[in-house]
Amino acid sequence: MASSMIKNMKFSLFVISPLVAILLISATSRLKDNMINISFSAKTFLGFGQIKNTPASNFLLKEFERRKIKIALVNTHEEDEVEWKVHGKTSVIHFDQVPKDRRWEDYFPEWIDEDETLSTPTCKDIPMPIYDKYDEFGVVISRVPCGDNVVDQREGVRDVSRLQVNLVVANLVVNKIRGEDHDPRQVYVVFLGPCEPMWEIFRCEDLVLHKKDFRIYKPDLRRLKQKVLMPTGTCQLALPFEKQGEEQINYNFSKLEDPMDHPRQAYVTVLHSSETYVCGAITLAQSIIQTNTTKDLVLLADKSITEKSRRALQTAGWKIKNIDRIRSPYAKRGAYNEWNYSKLRIWQLSEYDKIIFIDSDVIILKNIDKFFVFPQLSAVGNDKMLFNSGLMSIEPSNCVFKSLMKKRRTLFSYNGGDQGFLNEAFTWWHRLPKRLNRLKFFSPGSNTEHKLPETLLAIHYVGLKPWTCHRDYDCNWDMPDHHYYASNSAHAKWWEAHDTMPKRLQRFCGLSQVSTMLK
């Protein structure tokens, strides 16, 4: 009897076991669905095993309160889609790659026809997605190319494919991204991999989390929108203009919108190492004030500037802030540009949202306050694909300053000074009209009288400075190798600005006074 019962029990267990197995599988399947759709557990069971949440996904799940996220994937790997689809709905963004034969110089030419004398400047196309094909997103995830010269950290990255991916992500954020409940403040961009995005587009101030293999940004949408309104490079001016006759040009600012409602703005210059440029700084301030500016005037000065000169500079209109100078790592000892990296201190003026930096050997001829609307970094072209750092629109930021101080040890400066360094630090910049920073330089064989046009907004006095010459003619003519810089008409313009100053300030520009400063 017992033997028979045991046999029956064995048979019953044999029959029930497959049913139990099916129930267990079904329960596991339902549990898996619940974990994906409801709780977003830290361990999600898929058909092939387990996927652990990463620090990046954990951060976003917390920010979105564990609700499903609409995710756009740009230039990512297949495994990225597998990893992120468990956290919401993912869409791969498709776009044609920029042609492989495109070079940085195609988008950053040395010269363009700003006045449209022969033709209207255009930029070669960089393919973008068809944004209308996609729904709105809460998060964009991307892998940005490291760049073609990432091995040589002595140079800034100038890679067109990298620029394309950054612009695709930026345009996607501006055009198709939305936060939870359409809150524009809750939008995120995740960059996977070891290489950072272009900091000219995605600001270091917007970086909220950085680990070894990812970076998460919460972009300021108004600032980012202004960035995507800029041309893809300096192949076009950063703003359109309307030509009215030969001597009158009006720039059209209507398409640009300041990303801040009540921005704090200032003109800034720097004096360091000697008092050689005190006269120039006094004249610069007076020339700006004569244009009826509404902006602050701020001068950064190191301890080489005496109290007597400081009082004169304050009388001229400058608010003075003390700085410690910064040595240029690639300048020779005793060279004129040995301490030119002191200019980097302008990024520490965090009490201002935007500044226009101007070298002290510049005078302003007409009001240029409207140009504060342009984003960092906007400047006038110098040569090749480079900008001139004598007049720049920048956005003060302590994190940018810290990054620049770190980069100065690795990035090489072609001229040993700040201009060479800044051109490697900010390879994506925006072209301002040359009238805003017209170098007093004349190529051989052109414009033999060395006259400057009347449409200029500012003159930059390279070469021997006007305050070191007699007022009746430009002393650059006295030196054959300085004829490139000589212009009696430009020289006279500076002295006109000088003569509008109070007599007590003019004393700092007398030849005897300047000679004393030069010693």
PDB file of C-alpha atoms in Angstrom, residues 51-290:
ATOM      1  CA  ILE A  51      21.458  45.394 -16.805  1.00  0.00           C
ATOM      2  CA  LYS A  52      22.514  47.627 -13.954  1.00  0.00           C
ATOM      3  CA  ASN A  53      21.579  51.275 -13.911  1.00  0.00           C
ATOM      4  CA  THR A  54      24.507  53.608 -14.420  1.00  0.00           C
ATOM      5  CA  PRO A  55      25.187  56.751 -12.373  1.00  0.00           C
ATOM      6  CA  ALA A  56      23.929  58.729 -15.384  1.00  0.00           C
ATOM      7  CA  SER A  57      20.601  56.898 -15.570  1.00  0.00           C
ATOM      8  CA  ASN A  58      20.183  56.995 -11.799  1.00  0.00           C
ATOM      9  CA  PHE A  59      20.618  60.768 -11.836  1.00  0.00           C
ATOM     10  CA  LEU A  60      18.020  61.236 -14.581  1.00  0.00           C
ATOM     11  CA  LEU A  61      15.542  58.808 -13.007  1.00  0.00           C
ATOM     12  CA  LYS A  62      15.732  60.803  -9.812  1.00  0.00           C
ATOM     13  CA  GLU A  63      15.287  64.111 -11.658  1.00  0.00           C
ATOM     14  CA  PHE A  64      12.265  62.789 -13.568  1.00  0.00           C
ATOM     15  CA  GLU A  65      10.865  61.089 -10.448  1.00  0.00           C
ATOM     16  CA  ARG A  66      11.152  57.652 -12.076  1.00  0.00           C
ATOM     17  CA  ARG A  67       8.707  58.454 -14.826  1.00  0.00           C
ATOM     18  CA  LYS A  68       9.356  57.278 -18.335  1.00  0.00           C
ATOM     19  CA  ILE A  69      11.629  59.592 -20.287  1.00  0.00           C
ATOM     20  CA  LYS A  70      11.481  60.425 -23.982  1.00  0.00           C
ATOM     21  CA  ILE A  71      15.078  60.057 -25.110  1.00  0.00           C
ATOM     22  CA  ALA A  72      16.776  61.171 -28.341  1.00  0.00           C
ATOM     23  CA  LEU A  73      19.971  59.337 -29.312  1.00  0.00           C
ATOM     24  CA  VAL A  74      22.549  61.160 -31.462  1.00  0.00           C
ATOM     25  CA  ASN A  75      25.659  59.444 -32.828  1.00  0.00           C
ATOM     26  CA  THR A  76      25.458  56.652 -30.248  1.00  0.00           C
ATOM     27  CA  HIS A  77      26.281  52.936 -30.244  1.00  0.00           C
ATOM     28  CA  GLU A  78      23.745  50.097 -30.515  1.00  0.00           C
ATOM     29  CA  GLU A  79      24.419  49.079 -26.930  1.00  0.00           C
ATOM     30  CA  ASP A  80      23.528  52.608 -25.829  1.00  0.00           C
ATOM     31  CA  GLU A  81      20.026  52.164 -27.245  1.00  0.00           C
ATOM     32  CA  VAL A  82      19.654  48.797 -25.493  1.00  0.00           C
ATOM     33  CA  GLU A  83      20.788  50.315 -22.207  1.00  0.00           C
ATOM     34  CA  TRP A  84      18.573  53.399 -22.329  1.00  0.00           C
ATOM     35  CA  LYS A  85      15.365  51.976 -23.787  1.00  0.00           C
ATOM     36  CA  VAL A  86      14.512  50.386 -20.441  1.00  0.00           C
ATOM     37  CA  HIS A  87      14.114  53.907 -19.046  1.00  0.00           C
ATOM     38  CA  GLY A  88      11.637  55.190 -21.585  1.00  0.00           C
ATOM     39  CA  LYS A  89      10.952  55.680 -25.271  1.00  0.00           C
ATOM     40  CA  THR A  90      14.100  56.102 -27.354  1.00  0.00           C
ATOM     41  CA  SER A  91      14.428  57.520 -30.861  1.00  0.00           C
ATOM     42  CA  VAL A  92      17.592  57.394 -32.935  1.00  0.00           C
ATOM     43  CA  ILE A  93      18.133  60.725 -34.711  1.00  0.00           C
ATOM     44  CA  HIS A  94      19.240  60.263 -38.307  1.00  0.00           C
ATOM     45  CA  PHE A  95      21.265  62.748 -40.356  1.00  0.00           C
ATOM     46  CA  ASP A  96      23.759  62.656 -43.212  1.00  0.00           C
ATOM     47  CA  GLN A  97      27.377  62.954 -42.197  1.00  0.00           C
ATOM     48  CA  VAL A  98      29.258  66.020 -43.328  1.00  0.00           C
ATOM     49  CA  PRO A  99      31.425  65.179 -46.394  1.00  0.00           C
ATOM     50  CA  LYS A 100      34.804  63.787 -45.388  1.00  0.00           C
ATOM     51  CA  ASP A 101      36.693  66.275 -47.561  1.00  0.00           C
ATOM     52  CA  ARG A 102      35.429  69.272 -45.578  1.00  0.00           C
ATOM     53  CA  ARG A 103      38.107  71.133 -43.645  1.00  0.00           C
ATOM     54  CA  TRP A 104      37.924  73.625 -40.785  1.00  0.00           C
ATOM     55  CA  GLU A 105      39.192  76.309 -43.147  1.00  0.00           C
ATOM     56  CA  ASP A 106      36.030  75.871 -45.245  1.00  0.00           C
ATOM     57  CA  TYR A 107      34.021  77.292 -42.353  1.00  0.00           C
ATOM     58  CA  PHE A 108      36.680  79.625 -40.938  1.00  0.00           C
ATOM     59  CA  PRO A 109      38.217  81.386 -43.949  1.00  0.00           C
ATOM     60  CA  GLU A 110      40.808  84.121 -43.567  1.00  0.00           C
ATOM     61  CA  TRP A 111      38.697  86.686 -45.443  1.00  0.00           C
ATOM     62  CA  ILE A 112      35.087  87.188 -46.511  1.00  0.00           C
ATOM     63  CA  ASP A 113      33.472  89.934 -48.570  1.00  0.00           C
ATOM     64  CA  GLU A 114      31.865  91.671 -45.592  1.00  0.00           C
ATOM     65  CA  ASP A 115      30.630  94.595 -47.683  1.00  0.00           C
ATOM     66  CA  GLU A 116      29.215  92.243 -50.336  1.00  0.00           C
ATOM     67  CA  THR A 117      31.072  94.188 -53.005  1.00  0.00           C
ATOM     68  CA  LEU A 118      31.405  91.158 -55.261  1.00  0.00           C
ATOM     69  CA  SER A 119      29.158  88.533 -53.667  1.00  0.00           C
ATOM     70  CA  THR A 120      27.250  87.622 -50.527  1.00  0.00           C
ATOM     71  CA  PRO A 121      29.307  85.401 -48.194  1.00  0.00           C
ATOM     72  CA  THR A 122      27.873  81.918 -47.671  1.00  0.00           C
ATOM     73  CA  CYS A 123      28.807  78.890 -45.575  1.00  0.00           C
ATOM     74  CA  LYS A 124      29.042  75.347 -46.863  1.00  0.00           C
ATOM     75  CA  ASP A 125      26.188  73.214 -45.642  1.00  0.00           C
ATOM     76  CA  ILE A 126      26.468  71.042 -42.547  1.00  0.00           C
ATOM     77  CA  PRO A 127      23.670  68.433 -42.764  1.00  0.00           C
ATOM     78  CA  MET A 128      21.109  68.526 -39.969  1.00  0.00           C
ATOM     79  CA  PRO A 129      18.250  66.104 -39.149  1.00  0.00           C
ATOM     80  CA  ILE A 130      14.724  66.721 -40.409  1.00  0.00           C
ATOM     81  CA  TYR A 131      13.434  67.765 -37.007  1.00  0.00           C
ATOM     82  CA  ASP A 132       9.745  67.598 -37.992  1.00  0.00           C
ATOM     83  CA  LYS A 133      10.045  63.814 -38.198  1.00  0.00           C
ATOM     84  CA  TYR A 134      10.553  63.519 -34.456  1.00  0.00           C
ATOM     85  CA  ASP A 135       8.445  64.057 -31.357  1.00  0.00           C
ATOM     86  CA  GLU A 136       9.549  66.167 -28.438  1.00  0.00           C
ATOM     87  CA  PHE A 137      12.132  64.788 -26.022  1.00  0.00           C
ATOM     88  CA  GLY A 138      13.118  65.275 -22.414  1.00  0.00           C
ATOM     89  CA  VAL A 139      16.704  64.067 -22.751  1.00  0.00           C
ATOM     90  CA  VAL A 140      19.279  63.985 -25.549  1.00  0.00           C
ATOM     91  CA  ILE A 141      22.088  61.421 -25.321  1.00  0.00           C
ATOM     92  CA  SER A 142      25.108  61.642 -27.602  1.00  0.00           C
ATOM     93  CA  ARG A 143      28.666  60.557 -28.183  1.00  0.00           C
ATOM     94  CA  VAL A 144      30.739  63.401 -29.604  1.00  0.00           C
ATOM     95  CA  PRO A 145      33.806  62.697 -31.748  1.00  0.00           C
ATOM     96  CA  CYS A 146      37.032  63.457 -29.925  1.00  0.00           C
ATOM     97  CA  GLY A 147      38.476  65.314 -32.910  1.00  0.00           C
ATOM     98  CA  ASP A 148      41.145  64.615 -35.485  1.00  0.00           C
ATOM     99  CA  ASN A 149      44.020  66.063 -33.441  1.00  0.00           C
ATOM    100  CA  VAL A 150      43.040  65.009 -29.950  1.00  0.00           C
ATOM    101  CA  VAL A 151      46.429  63.285 -29.576  1.00  0.00           C
ATOM    102  CA  ASP A 152      48.218  66.642 -29.837  1.00  0.00           C
ATOM    103  CA  GLN A 153      46.820  68.510 -26.869  1.00  0.00           C
ATOM    104  CA  ARG A 154      48.984  71.515 -27.722  1.00  0.00           C
ATOM    105  CA  GLU A 155      46.363  72.584 -30.260  1.00  0.00           C
ATOM    106  CA  GLY A 156      42.658  73.257 -29.992  1.00  0.00           C
ATOM    107  CA  VAL A 157      40.341  70.778 -31.702  1.00  0.00           C
ATOM    108  CA  ARG A 158      39.262  71.828 -35.198  1.00  0.00           C
ATOM    109  CA  ASP A 159      37.190  68.925 -36.476  1.00  0.00           C
ATOM    110  CA  VAL A 160      34.139  69.400 -38.723  1.00  0.00           C
ATOM    111  CA  SER A 161      32.486  66.088 -37.739  1.00  0.00           C
ATOM    112  CA  ARG A 162      32.751  67.051 -34.086  1.00  0.00           C
ATOM    113  CA  LEU A 163      31.214  70.435 -34.861  1.00  0.00           C
ATOM    114  CA  GLN A 164      28.358  68.744 -36.730  1.00  0.00           C
ATOM    115  CA  VAL A 165      27.404  66.445 -33.844  1.00  0.00           C
ATOM    116  CA  ASN A 166      27.526  69.320 -31.348  1.00  0.00           C
ATOM    117  CA  LEU A 167      25.306  71.460 -33.588  1.00  0.00           C
ATOM    118  CA  VAL A 168      22.861  68.580 -34.168  1.00  0.00           C
ATOM    119  CA  VAL A 169      22.487  68.132 -30.406  1.00  0.00           C
ATOM    120  CA  ALA A 170      22.175  71.882 -29.780  1.00  0.00           C
ATOM    121  CA  ASN A 171      19.546  72.335 -32.491  1.00  0.00           C
ATOM    122  CA  LEU A 172      17.664  69.283 -31.234  1.00  0.00           C
ATOM    123  CA  VAL A 173      17.561  70.758 -27.734  1.00  0.00           C
ATOM    124  CA  VAL A 174      16.303  74.101 -29.027  1.00  0.00           C
ATOM    125  CA  ASN A 175      13.772  72.678 -31.495  1.00  0.00           C
ATOM    126  CA  LYS A 176      12.445  69.422 -30.047  1.00  0.00           C
ATOM    127  CA  ILE A 177      13.282  69.071 -26.390  1.00  0.00           C
ATOM    128  CA  ARG A 178      10.812  69.647 -23.553  1.00  0.00           C
ATOM    129  CA  GLY A 179      10.939  69.112 -19.846  1.00  0.00           C
ATOM    130  CA  GLU A 180       8.488  67.201 -17.705  1.00  0.00           C
ATOM    131  CA  ASP A 181       5.089  68.902 -17.969  1.00  0.00           C
ATOM    132  CA  HIS A 182       6.657  71.101 -20.673  1.00  0.00           C
ATOM    133  CA  ASP A 183       8.878  72.807 -18.118  1.00  0.00           C
ATOM    134  CA  PRO A 184      11.837  74.175 -20.145  1.00  0.00           C
ATOM    135  CA  ARG A 185      13.973  74.236 -17.019  1.00  0.00           C
ATOM    136  CA  GLN A 186      14.015  70.442 -16.780  1.00  0.00           C
ATOM    137  CA  VAL A 187      15.904  69.414 -19.885  1.00  0.00           C
ATOM    138  CA  TYR A 188      19.142  67.454 -19.930  1.00  0.00           C
ATOM    139  CA  VAL A 189      21.875  66.497 -22.370  1.00  0.00           C
ATOM    140  CA  VAL A 190      24.083  63.478 -21.671  1.00  0.00           C
ATOM    141  CA  PHE A 191      27.430  63.117 -23.428  1.00  0.00           C
ATOM    142  CA  LEU A 192      28.812  59.585 -23.192  1.00  0.00           C
ATOM    143  CA  GLY A 193      32.455  58.636 -23.503  1.00  0.00           C
ATOM    144  CA  PRO A 194      35.729  60.278 -22.507  1.00  0.00           C
ATOM    145  CA  CYS A 195      35.587  63.326 -24.783  1.00  0.00           C
ATOM    146  CA  GLU A 196      33.823  66.500 -23.727  1.00  0.00           C
ATOM    147  CA  PRO A 197      31.481  68.466 -26.010  1.00  0.00           C
ATOM    148  CA  MET A 198      32.486  71.829 -27.440  1.00  0.00           C
ATOM    149  CA  TRP A 199      32.521  74.196 -24.499  1.00  0.00           C
ATOM    150  CA  GLU A 200      31.800  77.072 -26.862  1.00  0.00           C
ATOM    151  CA  ILE A 201      28.307  75.552 -27.272  1.00  0.00           C
ATOM    152  CA  PHE A 202      27.710  73.637 -24.043  1.00  0.00           C
ATOM    153  CA  ARG A 203      28.882  75.879 -21.225  1.00  0.00           C
ATOM    154  CA  CYS A 204      30.832  74.578 -18.269  1.00  0.00           C
ATOM    155  CA  GLU A 205      28.375  76.465 -16.019  1.00  0.00           C
ATOM    156  CA  ASP A 206      25.639  74.104 -17.232  1.00  0.00           C
ATOM    157  CA  LEU A 207      27.549  70.922 -16.328  1.00  0.00           C
ATOM    158  CA  VAL A 208      25.656  69.298 -13.439  1.00  0.00           C
ATOM    159  CA  LEU A 209      27.383  65.903 -13.196  1.00  0.00           C
ATOM    160  CA  HIS A 210      30.723  64.652 -14.519  1.00  0.00           C
ATOM    161  CA  LYS A 211      32.107  61.156 -14.142  1.00  0.00           C
ATOM    162  CA  LYS A 212      34.848  59.366 -16.018  1.00  0.00           C
ATOM    163  CA  ASP A 213      32.633  58.093 -18.829  1.00  0.00           C
ATOM    164  CA  PHE A 214      29.846  60.687 -19.061  1.00  0.00           C
ATOM    165  CA  ARG A 215      28.860  64.325 -18.597  1.00  0.00           C
ATOM    166  CA  ILE A 216      25.343  65.630 -17.922  1.00  0.00           C
ATOM    167  CA  TYR A 217      24.375  69.196 -18.827  1.00  0.00           C
ATOM    168  CA  LYS A 218      21.290  71.208 -17.975  1.00  0.00           C
ATOM    169  CA  PRO A 219      21.534  73.868 -20.686  1.00  0.00           C
ATOM    170  CA  ASP A 220      20.339  77.439 -20.434  1.00  0.00           C
ATOM    171  CA  LEU A 221      17.900  77.293 -23.346  1.00  0.00           C
ATOM    172  CA  ARG A 222      17.891  81.029 -24.062  1.00  0.00           C
ATOM    173  CA  ARG A 223      21.669  81.112 -24.326  1.00  0.00           C
ATOM    174  CA  LEU A 224      21.741  77.933 -26.412  1.00  0.00           C
ATOM    175  CA  LYS A 225      19.121  79.324 -28.774  1.00  0.00           C
ATOM    176  CA  GLN A 226      21.345  82.318 -29.403  1.00  0.00           C
ATOM    177  CA  LYS A 227      24.249  80.001 -30.193  1.00  0.00           C
ATOM    178  CA  VAL A 228      22.348  78.084 -32.874  1.00  0.00           C
ATOM    179  CA  LEU A 229      21.344  81.382 -34.490  1.00  0.00           C
ATOM    180  CA  MET A 230      25.015  82.057 -35.199  1.00  0.00           C
ATOM    181  CA  PRO A 231      26.483  80.997 -38.566  1.00  0.00           C
ATOM    182  CA  THR A 232      28.250  77.636 -38.577  1.00  0.00           C
ATOM    183  CA  GLY A 233      31.567  79.464 -38.752  1.00  0.00           C
ATOM    184  CA  THR A 234      33.212  82.747 -39.668  1.00  0.00           C
ATOM    185  CA  CYS A 235      32.303  82.138 -43.301  1.00  0.00           C
ATOM    186  CA  GLN A 236      29.568  84.720 -42.646  1.00  0.00           C
ATOM    187  CA  LEU A 237      29.254  87.733 -40.389  1.00  0.00           C
ATOM    188  CA  ALA A 238      27.573  87.027 -37.076  1.00  0.00           C
ATOM    189  CA  LEU A 239      24.839  89.472 -38.098  1.00  0.00           C
ATOM    190  CA  PRO A 240      23.349  90.760 -41.373  1.00  0.00           C
ATOM    191  CA  PHE A 241      23.700  94.372 -42.419  1.00  0.00           C
ATOM    192  CA  GLU A 242      22.000  96.856 -44.671  1.00  0.00           C
ATOM    193  CA  LYS A 243      24.206  98.933 -46.933  1.00  0.00           C
ATOM    194  CA  GLN A 244      23.037 102.492 -47.489  1.00  0.00           C
ATOM    195  CA  GLY A 245      25.400 104.260 -49.861  1.00  0.00           C
ATOM    196  CA  GLU A 246      29.178 104.028 -49.906  1.00  0.00           C
ATOM    197  CA  GLU A 247      29.810 105.460 -46.447  1.00  0.00           C
ATOM    198  CA  GLN A 248      26.825 104.254 -44.416  1.00  0.00           C
ATOM    199  CA  ILE A 249      26.156 100.739 -43.155  1.00  0.00           C
ATOM    200  CA  ASN A 250      23.476  99.791 -40.640  1.00  0.00           C
ATOM    201  CA  TYR A 251      23.708  96.418 -38.925  1.00  0.00           C
ATOM    202  CA  ASN A 252      20.487  94.490 -38.371  1.00  0.00           C
ATOM    203  CA  PHE A 253      20.225  93.306 -34.759  1.00  0.00           C
ATOM    204  CA  SER A 254      16.529  92.367 -34.981  1.00  0.00           C
ATOM    205  CA  LYS A 255      17.108  88.594 -35.213  1.00  0.00           C
ATOM    206  CA  LEU A 256      19.260  88.533 -32.100  1.00  0.00           C
ATOM    207  CA  GLU A 257      17.728  88.426 -28.657  1.00  0.00           C
ATOM    208  CA  ASP A 258      19.686  88.917 -25.478  1.00  0.00           C
ATOM    209  CA  PRO A 259      19.324  85.734 -23.380  1.00  0.00           C
ATOM    210  CA  MET A 260      19.105  87.815 -20.193  1.00  0.00           C
ATOM    211  CA  ASP A 261      16.317  90.213 -19.266  1.00  0.00           C
ATOM    212  CA  HIS A 262      18.471  92.768 -17.427  1.00  0.00           C
ATOM    213  CA  PRO A 263      22.078  91.930 -18.283  1.00  0.00           C
ATOM    214  CA  ARG A 264      24.957  93.524 -16.407  1.00  0.00           C
ATOM    215  CA  GLN A 265      27.477  94.702 -18.983  1.00  0.00           C
ATOM    216  CA  ALA A 266      30.799  96.549 -19.070  1.00  0.00           C
ATOM    217  CA  TYR A 267      33.676  97.621 -21.281  1.00  0.00           C
ATOM    218  CA  VAL A 268      36.927  96.278 -19.845  1.00  0.00           C
ATOM    219  CA  THR A 269      40.633  96.857 -20.387  1.00  0.00           C
ATOM    220  CA  VAL A 270      43.757  95.634 -18.572  1.00  0.00           C
ATOM    221  CA  LEU A 271      46.982  97.396 -17.511  1.00  0.00           C
ATOM    222  CA  HIS A 272      49.908  95.425 -16.116  1.00  0.00           C
ATOM    223  CA  SER A 273      53.691  95.336 -15.757  1.00  0.00           C
ATOM    224  CA  SER A 274      54.286  99.033 -16.575  1.00  0.00           C
ATOM    225  CA  GLU A 275      52.540 102.360 -17.088  1.00  0.00           C
ATOM    226  CA  THR A 276      53.275 102.455 -20.821  1.00  0.00           C
ATOM    227  CA  TYR A 277      49.584 102.210 -21.722  1.00  0.00           C
ATOM    228  CA  VAL A 278      48.119 104.548 -19.091  1.00  0.00           C
ATOM    229  CA  CYS A 279      47.690 107.330 -21.659  1.00  0.00           C
ATOM    230  CA  GLY A 280      46.045 104.885 -24.068  1.00  0.00           C
ATOM    231  CA  ALA A 281      43.614 103.659 -21.395  1.00  0.00           C
ATOM    232  CA  ILE A 282      42.661 107.235 -20.470  1.00  0.00           C
ATOM    233  CA  THR A 283      41.992 108.093 -24.113  1.00  0.00           C
ATOM    234  CA  LEU A 284      40.055 104.849 -24.651  1.00  0.00           C
ATOM    235  CA  ALA A 285      37.741 105.624 -21.732  1.00  0.00           C
ATOM    236  CA  GLN A 286      37.121 109.153 -22.928  1.00  0.00           C
ATOM    237  CA  SER A 287      36.415 107.955 -26.482  1.00  0.00           C
ATOM    238  CA  ILE A 288      33.819 105.459 -25.178  1.00  0.00           C
ATOM    239  CA  ILE A 289      32.157 108.066 -22.971  1.00  0.00           C
ATOM    240  CA  GLN A 290      31.948 110.471 -25.919  1.00  0.00           C
TER     241      GLN A 290
END
